[in-house]
Short mmCIF file of C-alpha atoms in Angstrom, two decimals:
data_model
loop_
_atom_site.label_atom_id
_atom_site.label_comp_id
_atom_site.label_asym_id
_atom_site.label_seq_id
_atom_site.Cartn_x
_atom_site.Cartn_y
_atom_site.Cartn_z
CA MET A 1 208.02 15.65 119.63
CA THR A 2 210.50 13.71 121.74
CA LEU A 3 209.60 12.64 125.26
CA ARG A 4 213.23 12.50 126.33
CA ARG A 5 213.44 13.98 129.86
CA LYS A 6 210.06 15.70 129.43
CA ALA A 7 208.57 13.91 132.46
CA CYS A 8 209.64 11.98 135.55
CA ILE A 9 208.30 9.10 137.62
CA ALA A 10 207.99 10.66 141.06
CA GLY A 11 205.97 8.00 142.89
CA ALA A 12 205.67 4.21 142.74
CA TYR A 13 203.77 1.75 144.90
CA GLU A 14 203.07 -1.98 144.77
CA HIS A 15 200.22 -3.26 146.90
CA PRO A 16 201.52 -5.86 149.38
CA THR A 17 198.31 -7.91 149.23
CA ARG A 18 198.37 -11.10 147.16
CA LYS A 19 194.86 -12.26 148.09
CA ALA A 20 192.11 -9.79 148.91
CA PRO A 21 188.72 -11.51 149.30
CA ASP A 22 187.61 -8.72 151.64
CA LYS A 23 188.38 -5.80 149.31
CA THR A 24 186.73 -4.45 146.20
CA VAL A 25 188.68 -3.69 143.04
CA ALA A 26 187.94 0.01 143.48
CA GLN A 27 189.27 -0.13 147.04
CA LEU A 28 192.50 -1.71 145.83
CA HIS A 29 192.86 1.04 143.21
CA ALA A 30 192.40 3.67 145.92
CA GLU A 31 194.93 2.08 148.26
CA CYS A 32 197.47 1.91 145.44
CA ALA A 33 196.80 5.53 144.49
CA ARG A 34 197.34 6.72 148.05
CA GLY A 35 200.52 4.66 148.31
CA ALA A 36 202.09 6.09 145.15
CA LEU A 37 201.16 9.66 146.04
CA ALA A 38 202.57 9.25 149.56
CA ASP A 39 205.75 7.83 148.04
CA ALA A 40 206.06 10.95 145.91
CA GLY A 41 205.13 13.33 148.71
CA LEU A 42 201.98 14.51 146.93
CA THR A 43 198.24 14.35 147.60
CA MET A 44 195.05 13.65 145.68
CA ALA A 45 194.56 17.40 145.37
CA ASP A 46 197.78 17.64 143.31
CA VAL A 47 196.55 15.17 140.66
CA ASP A 48 195.29 16.73 137.44
CA GLY A 49 195.72 13.73 135.12
CA TYR A 50 194.37 10.19 135.60
CA PHE A 51 195.16 7.02 133.66
CA CYS A 52 193.56 3.57 133.96
CA ALA A 53 192.83 0.53 131.79
CA GLY A 54 190.34 -2.30 131.53
CA ASP A 55 190.93 -3.48 135.08
CA ALA A 56 189.28 -0.32 136.44
CA PRO A 57 185.64 -0.97 137.36
CA GLY A 58 182.62 0.58 135.67
CA MET A 59 183.40 3.18 133.05
CA GLY A 60 187.02 3.39 134.10
CA ALA A 61 188.05 6.99 134.68
CA VAL A 62 184.43 8.15 134.93
CA ASN A 63 183.77 5.93 137.94
CA MET A 64 187.24 6.06 139.45
CA LEU A 65 187.58 9.84 139.48
CA ASP A 66 184.41 10.04 141.50
CA TYR A 67 185.41 7.18 143.82
CA LEU A 68 188.90 8.59 144.42
CA GLY A 69 187.64 12.11 144.96
CA LEU A 70 189.82 13.50 142.18
CA ILE A 71 188.15 16.84 141.47
CA ASN A 72 191.01 18.69 139.77
CA VAL A 73 191.62 16.29 136.88
CA ARG A 74 191.68 17.90 133.45
CA TYR A 75 193.13 15.03 131.44
CA VAL A 76 192.18 11.33 131.35
CA ASP A 77 193.39 8.32 129.35
CA SER A 78 191.98 4.78 129.37
CA THR A 79 194.23 3.18 126.76
CA GLU A 80 193.75 -0.61 126.87
CA THR A 81 196.45 -2.98 125.61
CA GLY A 82 196.21 -5.56 128.40
CA GLY A 83 199.23 -5.96 130.64
CA SER A 84 201.28 -3.46 128.62
CA SER A 85 198.72 -0.66 129.13
CA TYR A 86 200.52 0.91 132.07
CA LEU A 87 203.81 1.36 130.22
CA LEU A 88 201.86 3.11 127.48
CA HIS A 89 200.20 5.20 130.18
CA VAL A 90 203.62 6.42 131.37
CA ALA A 91 204.48 7.50 127.85
CA HIS A 92 201.06 9.06 127.27
CA ALA A 93 201.29 10.90 130.58
CA ALA A 94 204.69 12.26 129.55
CA ALA A 95 203.23 13.44 126.24
CA ALA A 96 200.30 15.10 128.01
CA ILE A 97 202.67 16.79 130.46
CA ALA A 98 204.92 17.99 127.63
CA ALA A 99 201.85 19.40 125.86
CA GLY A 100 200.74 21.27 128.99
CA LYS A 101 197.61 19.16 129.44
CA CYS A 102 198.46 18.15 133.02
CA ASN A 103 201.23 18.42 135.62
CA VAL A 104 200.75 15.41 137.92
CA ALA A 105 199.47 12.19 136.38
CA LEU A 106 198.27 9.23 138.44
CA ILE A 107 198.25 5.72 136.94
CA THR A 108 196.52 2.86 138.79
CA LEU A 109 196.00 -0.87 138.35
CA ALA A 110 194.20 -3.34 140.59
CA GLY A 111 192.32 -6.62 140.45
CA ARG A 112 191.22 -9.78 142.25
CA PRO A 113 191.77 -12.71 139.84
CA ARG A 114 193.02 -14.98 142.63
CA SER A 115 189.94 -14.39 144.76
CA GLU A 116 187.68 -14.69 141.72
CA GLY A 117 189.26 -17.90 140.42
CA SER A 118 190.69 -16.62 137.14
CA SER A 119 193.60 -18.91 136.26
CA GLY A 120 194.17 -18.53 132.53
CA VAL A 121 193.69 -22.27 131.88
CA ALA A 122 190.00 -22.12 130.93
CA PRO A 123 188.52 -20.73 127.70
CA ARG A 124 187.68 -17.07 127.87
CA ALA A 125 184.03 -16.12 127.67
CA VAL A 126 182.89 -15.16 124.20
CA VAL A 127 182.29 -11.43 124.18
CA PRO A 128 179.63 -10.25 121.70
CA ASN A 129 180.82 -7.93 118.94
CA VAL A 130 184.53 -8.77 119.38
CA PRO A 131 185.58 -9.18 115.73
CA ASP A 132 187.85 -12.19 116.17
CA ALA A 133 185.54 -14.16 118.50
CA PRO A 134 183.34 -15.90 115.87
CA TRP A 135 186.42 -17.25 114.12
CA GLU A 136 188.59 -18.23 117.05
CA SER A 137 186.27 -19.17 119.93
CA LEU A 138 185.40 -22.41 118.11
CA PHE A 139 188.91 -23.63 118.92
CA SER A 140 188.65 -22.66 122.62
CA PRO A 141 191.96 -20.79 122.90
CA VAL A 142 193.15 -20.22 126.45
CA THR A 143 195.94 -17.98 127.69
CA VAL A 144 198.45 -20.72 128.43
CA ASN A 145 198.12 -22.60 125.15
CA MET A 146 198.46 -19.42 123.11
CA TYR A 147 201.85 -18.91 124.74
CA ALA A 148 202.71 -22.60 124.46
CA LEU A 149 202.26 -22.32 120.68
CA VAL A 150 204.98 -19.68 120.61
CA ALA A 151 207.28 -21.77 122.78
CA ALA A 152 206.78 -24.82 120.58
CA ARG A 153 207.49 -22.80 117.44
CA HIS A 154 210.65 -21.30 118.97
CA MET A 155 211.90 -24.76 119.92
CA TYR A 156 211.20 -26.10 116.43
CA GLN A 157 212.69 -23.14 114.58
CA PHE A 158 215.71 -22.34 116.75
CA GLY A 159 216.40 -25.43 118.84
CA THR A 160 215.47 -23.78 122.14
CA THR A 161 215.08 -26.28 124.98
CA SER A 162 212.87 -26.60 128.05
CA GLU A 163 216.06 -26.52 130.13
CA GLN A 164 216.91 -23.09 128.76
CA LEU A 165 213.42 -21.75 129.47
CA ALA A 166 213.70 -23.15 133.00
CA TRP A 167 216.69 -20.90 133.68
CA ILE A 168 214.35 -17.90 133.48
CA LYS A 169 212.27 -19.29 136.34
CA VAL A 170 215.45 -20.14 138.28
CA ALA A 171 216.57 -16.50 138.01
CA ALA A 172 213.19 -15.14 139.07
CA ALA A 173 213.09 -17.48 142.06
CA ALA A 174 216.64 -16.56 143.06
CA HIS A 175 215.45 -12.97 143.36
CA ALA A 176 212.03 -13.69 144.93
CA GLN A 177 213.59 -15.31 147.99
CA HIS A 178 214.59 -11.80 149.09
CA ASN A 179 211.10 -10.31 148.62
CA PRO A 180 208.91 -10.78 151.71
CA HIS A 181 205.75 -10.14 149.67
CA ALA A 182 206.50 -12.64 146.88
CA MET A 183 203.99 -15.47 146.52
CA LEU A 184 206.72 -18.02 145.70
CA ARG A 185 209.89 -17.44 147.73
CA ASP A 186 211.65 -20.78 147.48
CA PRO A 187 214.63 -21.05 145.11
CA VAL A 188 214.19 -23.69 142.41
CA THR A 189 216.48 -25.68 140.14
CA VAL A 190 216.22 -26.32 136.43
CA GLN A 191 215.28 -29.91 137.17
CA GLU A 192 212.49 -28.85 139.51
CA VAL A 193 211.01 -26.72 136.75
CA LEU A 194 211.19 -29.65 134.33
CA ASP A 195 209.66 -31.99 136.90
CA SER A 196 206.67 -29.72 137.57
CA PRO A 197 203.39 -30.75 135.88
CA MET A 198 202.99 -30.09 132.16
CA ILE A 199 200.26 -27.46 131.70
CA SER A 200 200.37 -26.95 127.95
CA ASP A 201 203.20 -28.63 126.08
CA PRO A 202 206.00 -27.49 126.25
CA LEU A 203 205.19 -25.20 129.22
CA HIS A 204 205.36 -26.67 132.71
CA LYS A 205 203.61 -25.32 135.77
CA LEU A 206 206.74 -23.46 136.89
CA ASP A 207 207.01 -21.84 133.44
CA CYS A 208 203.76 -20.01 134.27
CA CYS A 209 203.21 -16.84 136.29
CA VAL A 210 201.38 -16.69 139.59
CA VAL A 211 197.74 -15.60 139.85
CA SER A 212 197.41 -12.84 142.42
CA ASP A 213 195.20 -10.07 143.70
CA GLY A 214 196.59 -6.62 144.43
CA GLY A 215 197.76 -3.80 142.22
CA GLY A 216 200.09 -0.86 141.86
CA ALA A 217 200.27 2.80 140.98
CA LEU A 218 202.66 5.35 139.50
CA VAL A 219 202.88 9.13 139.64
CA VAL A 220 204.34 10.95 136.62
CA THR A 221 205.11 14.66 136.92
CA ARG A 222 206.71 17.62 135.27
CA PRO A 223 210.50 17.57 135.79
CA GLU A 224 210.48 20.72 137.92
CA ILE A 225 207.90 19.17 140.25
CA ALA A 226 209.94 15.97 140.54
CA ARG A 227 213.04 17.99 141.41
CA SER A 228 211.14 19.79 144.19
CA LEU A 229 210.23 16.52 145.92
CA LYS A 230 212.36 14.58 148.40
CA ARG A 231 212.81 11.58 146.11
CA PRO A 232 215.43 10.62 143.53
CA VAL A 233 214.52 12.02 140.12
CA ILE A 234 213.74 9.28 137.58
CA ASN A 235 213.59 10.59 134.02
CA LEU A 236 211.75 9.04 131.11
CA LEU A 237 214.39 8.83 128.36
CA GLY A 238 212.51 6.96 125.67
CA ALA A 239 209.27 5.13 125.00
CA GLY A 240 207.83 2.90 122.30
CA GLU A 241 204.50 1.20 121.78
CA ALA A 242 203.18 -1.25 119.20
CA VAL A 243 200.47 -3.81 118.49
CA LYS A 244 200.98 -7.06 116.59
CA GLY A 245 197.98 -8.89 115.18
CA GLN A 246 197.40 -11.60 112.61
CA LEU A 247 199.02 -9.49 109.86
CA GLY A 248 196.40 -10.32 107.26
CA GLY A 249 197.07 -14.03 107.63
CA GLN A 250 200.87 -13.77 107.43
CA VAL A 251 201.26 -15.22 110.91
CA ASP A 252 204.81 -15.51 112.23
CA LEU A 253 205.13 -16.67 115.84
CA SER A 254 208.90 -16.13 115.92
CA TRP A 255 208.68 -12.47 116.95
CA SER A 256 206.63 -10.22 119.23
CA ALA A 257 205.53 -6.59 119.14
CA ALA A 258 208.56 -5.79 121.29
CA ALA A 259 210.50 -5.91 118.02
CA LEU A 260 208.55 -2.78 117.04
CA SER A 261 208.27 -0.91 120.36
CA GLY A 262 211.84 -1.55 121.50
CA PRO A 263 213.74 0.15 118.67
CA LYS A 264 211.51 3.23 119.01
CA ALA A 265 212.33 3.52 122.71
CA PHE A 266 216.06 3.00 122.23
CA GLU A 267 216.19 5.54 119.41
CA GLU A 268 214.41 8.19 121.45
CA ALA A 269 216.57 7.49 124.50
CA GLY A 270 219.78 7.57 122.48
CA VAL A 271 221.08 4.37 124.07
CA LYS A 272 221.64 0.75 123.06
CA PRO A 273 220.62 -2.55 124.69
CA ALA A 274 224.22 -3.02 125.81
CA ASP A 275 223.93 0.17 127.88
CA ILE A 276 221.05 -1.15 130.02
CA GLN A 277 222.12 -2.08 133.56
CA TYR A 278 218.81 -3.58 134.69
CA ALA A 279 215.79 -4.90 132.77
CA SER A 280 212.22 -5.48 133.94
CA ILE A 281 210.80 -7.92 131.39
CA TYR A 282 207.16 -9.00 131.31
CA ASP A 283 207.07 -12.61 132.47
CA SER A 284 203.60 -14.07 132.14
CA PHE A 285 205.46 -17.21 131.01
CA THR A 286 209.12 -18.04 130.59
CA ILE A 287 208.77 -17.93 126.79
CA THR A 288 207.44 -14.36 127.08
CA VAL A 289 210.76 -13.27 128.59
CA LEU A 290 212.89 -15.07 126.01
CA MET A 291 210.97 -13.58 123.10
CA GLN A 292 211.23 -10.04 124.39
CA LEU A 293 214.95 -10.30 125.14
CA GLU A 294 215.56 -11.25 121.52
CA ASP A 295 213.18 -8.70 120.07
CA LEU A 296 214.60 -5.88 122.20
CA GLY A 297 218.09 -6.63 120.89
CA PHE A 298 219.74 -8.06 123.99
CA CYS A 299 220.67 -11.07 121.85
CA ALA A 300 220.16 -12.20 118.27
CA LYS A 301 216.93 -13.85 117.16
CA GLY A 302 217.08 -17.53 118.01
CA GLN A 303 219.85 -17.06 120.57
CA GLY A 304 217.56 -16.33 123.53
CA GLY A 305 217.92 -19.83 124.94
CA LYS A 306 221.67 -19.52 125.17
CA PHE A 307 221.40 -15.97 126.51
CA VAL A 308 219.22 -16.87 129.51
CA ALA A 309 221.04 -20.08 130.43
CA ASP A 310 223.46 -20.59 133.30
CA GLY A 311 222.18 -17.76 135.46
CA ASN A 312 222.75 -14.89 133.02
CA LEU A 313 219.63 -13.10 134.34
CA ILE A 314 220.54 -13.42 138.04
CA SER A 315 221.61 -10.20 139.75
CA GLY A 316 225.25 -10.33 140.80
CA VAL A 317 225.84 -13.40 138.64
CA GLY A 318 224.82 -12.74 135.05
CA LYS A 319 225.24 -9.93 132.55
CA LEU A 320 221.64 -8.71 132.59
CA PRO A 321 219.84 -8.68 135.97
CA PHE A 322 216.10 -8.99 135.41
CA ASN A 323 212.93 -8.87 137.54
CA THR A 324 214.71 -8.54 140.86
CA ASP A 325 211.41 -8.58 142.76
CA GLY A 326 210.69 -12.09 141.47
CA GLY A 327 208.47 -10.82 138.68
CA GLY A 328 205.22 -12.36 137.59
CA LEU A 329 206.76 -15.82 137.76
CA CYS A 330 207.22 -15.63 141.53
CA ASN A 331 206.16 -12.32 143.06
CA ASN A 332 202.96 -10.80 141.76
CA HIS A 333 200.80 -10.61 138.64
CA PRO A 334 197.93 -8.40 139.82
CA ALA A 335 194.72 -8.46 137.78
CA ASN A 336 196.51 -10.86 135.39
CA ARG A 337 198.36 -7.75 134.22
CA GLY A 338 201.99 -7.37 135.26
CA GLY A 339 203.06 -4.26 133.34
CA ILE A 340 202.90 -1.74 136.15
CA THR A 341 205.02 -3.91 138.46
CA LYS A 342 207.76 -3.89 135.82
CA VAL A 343 207.96 -0.12 136.01
CA ILE A 344 207.79 -0.15 139.81
CA GLU A 345 210.79 -2.47 140.19
CA ALA A 346 212.77 -0.48 137.60
CA VAL A 347 212.13 2.64 139.69
CA ARG A 348 213.29 0.80 142.83
CA GLN A 349 216.51 -0.22 141.11
CA LEU A 350 217.22 3.31 139.86
CA ARG A 351 216.54 4.74 143.32
CA GLY A 352 218.80 2.13 144.92
CA GLU A 353 215.82 0.80 146.89
CA ALA A 354 215.78 -2.82 145.72
CA HIS A 355 216.75 -5.49 148.24
CA ALA A 356 220.48 -5.32 148.99
CA LYS A 357 220.95 -8.91 147.76
CA VAL A 358 219.66 -8.03 144.28
CA GLN A 359 220.36 -4.30 143.96
CA VAL A 360 222.40 -3.49 140.86
CA PRO A 361 225.36 -1.34 141.99
CA ASN A 362 225.19 2.28 140.79
CA CYS A 363 222.17 1.59 138.61
CA THR A 364 221.47 4.66 136.47
CA LEU A 365 219.86 3.19 133.33
CA ALA A 366 217.00 0.68 133.28
CA LEU A 367 214.44 -0.74 130.87
CA ALA A 368 210.84 -1.72 131.57
CA GLN A 369 209.04 -3.87 129.01
CA GLY A 370 205.44 -5.06 128.92
CA ILE A 371 203.29 -7.38 126.80
CA GLY A 372 199.50 -7.45 126.92
CA GLY A 373 197.16 -9.89 125.23
CA LEU A 374 198.13 -13.24 123.73
CA LEU A 375 201.60 -13.73 122.32
CA GLY A 376 200.24 -16.41 119.99
CA SER A 377 197.60 -14.19 118.37
CA ARG A 378 197.33 -10.44 119.03
CA HIS A 379 199.03 -8.36 121.68
CA GLY A 380 200.33 -4.94 122.61
CA SER A 381 203.85 -4.01 123.67
CA GLY A 382 205.25 -1.07 125.62
CA THR A 383 208.92 -0.24 126.17
CA LEU A 384 210.29 2.40 128.52
CA ILE A 385 213.89 3.52 129.02
CA LEU A 386 214.39 5.21 132.41
CA GLU A 387 217.38 6.96 133.96
CA ARG A 388 218.29 8.28 137.35
CA ALA A 389 219.09 11.96 136.99
#
């Protein structure tokens, strides 16, 4: 069954808060839910499908349905693939809608890592019964060094440079200056990125995403419902999802799971990378962006450094405008999971609601791409192709 034009994104909301010491995670979820439903012109009573991931407190949907007062829900999904979960949720909601399981699906994300001091530079707690923990926790892997491994390998194998990676941050910062909610709004230069402290060689501080509280939400509906609302209709054209692990010991850090999810999405959508006018690319680190651009087919493998250099990702300057809200590198990375914000900014671009300084003229076709987990070990990937009807 194809998902092509079987469902629409009718509501999108990004929480403006970047630090919320006075709010609970459940409260942030609720505020995001209300924001997305108001954006769509719907209410809690209209929701009959609910989607959340590991950031939701308690037993996920079980607790959140009760907290949100969602009494008409007949379909739930708590798929967990880290930061990419919410792109998978959009696709799963579309499949549920196409199968007649629900009509209005609500997807929420929220968290407080900034208030709780979660930075990604300390070893993760060993969780009992996680199958990889006994073998890997001995080496104290942390988020940043698992991405640094990938960056180092890419530099060794393809000649990518720190200067080229820095251009990704320069592009994100060029966009963030126009976002009043962005955590980092000052433009930066390549040299400033290179001069920032080394966090895990070869990644500098400015190669790393922000740590923020907040969240976001999306509303996915049947096409006829979307057409009845007073909002531009945003169709789901194609979707792909994949997980990459250790591959039975055949570890290859030169590619990500986007190489598997991307082709599926493009095939279903019936379009090519060259057709995309705007791309939201998961940017936990600069290397994350470069890897996905290659694996999605925007450039050949090993050519990502050249592709991102010289402002090629800056709206109005380069060939592929990306993350025009500033992305995770400058704007927001709520709950250490930036996937939902990638979809939200893609919706803004397709609606023509991005800031005038970064809005892509006549944007009708956009891509949203998410990675969740650790690029250097195991991770999930979700790819969405969206169009304005």
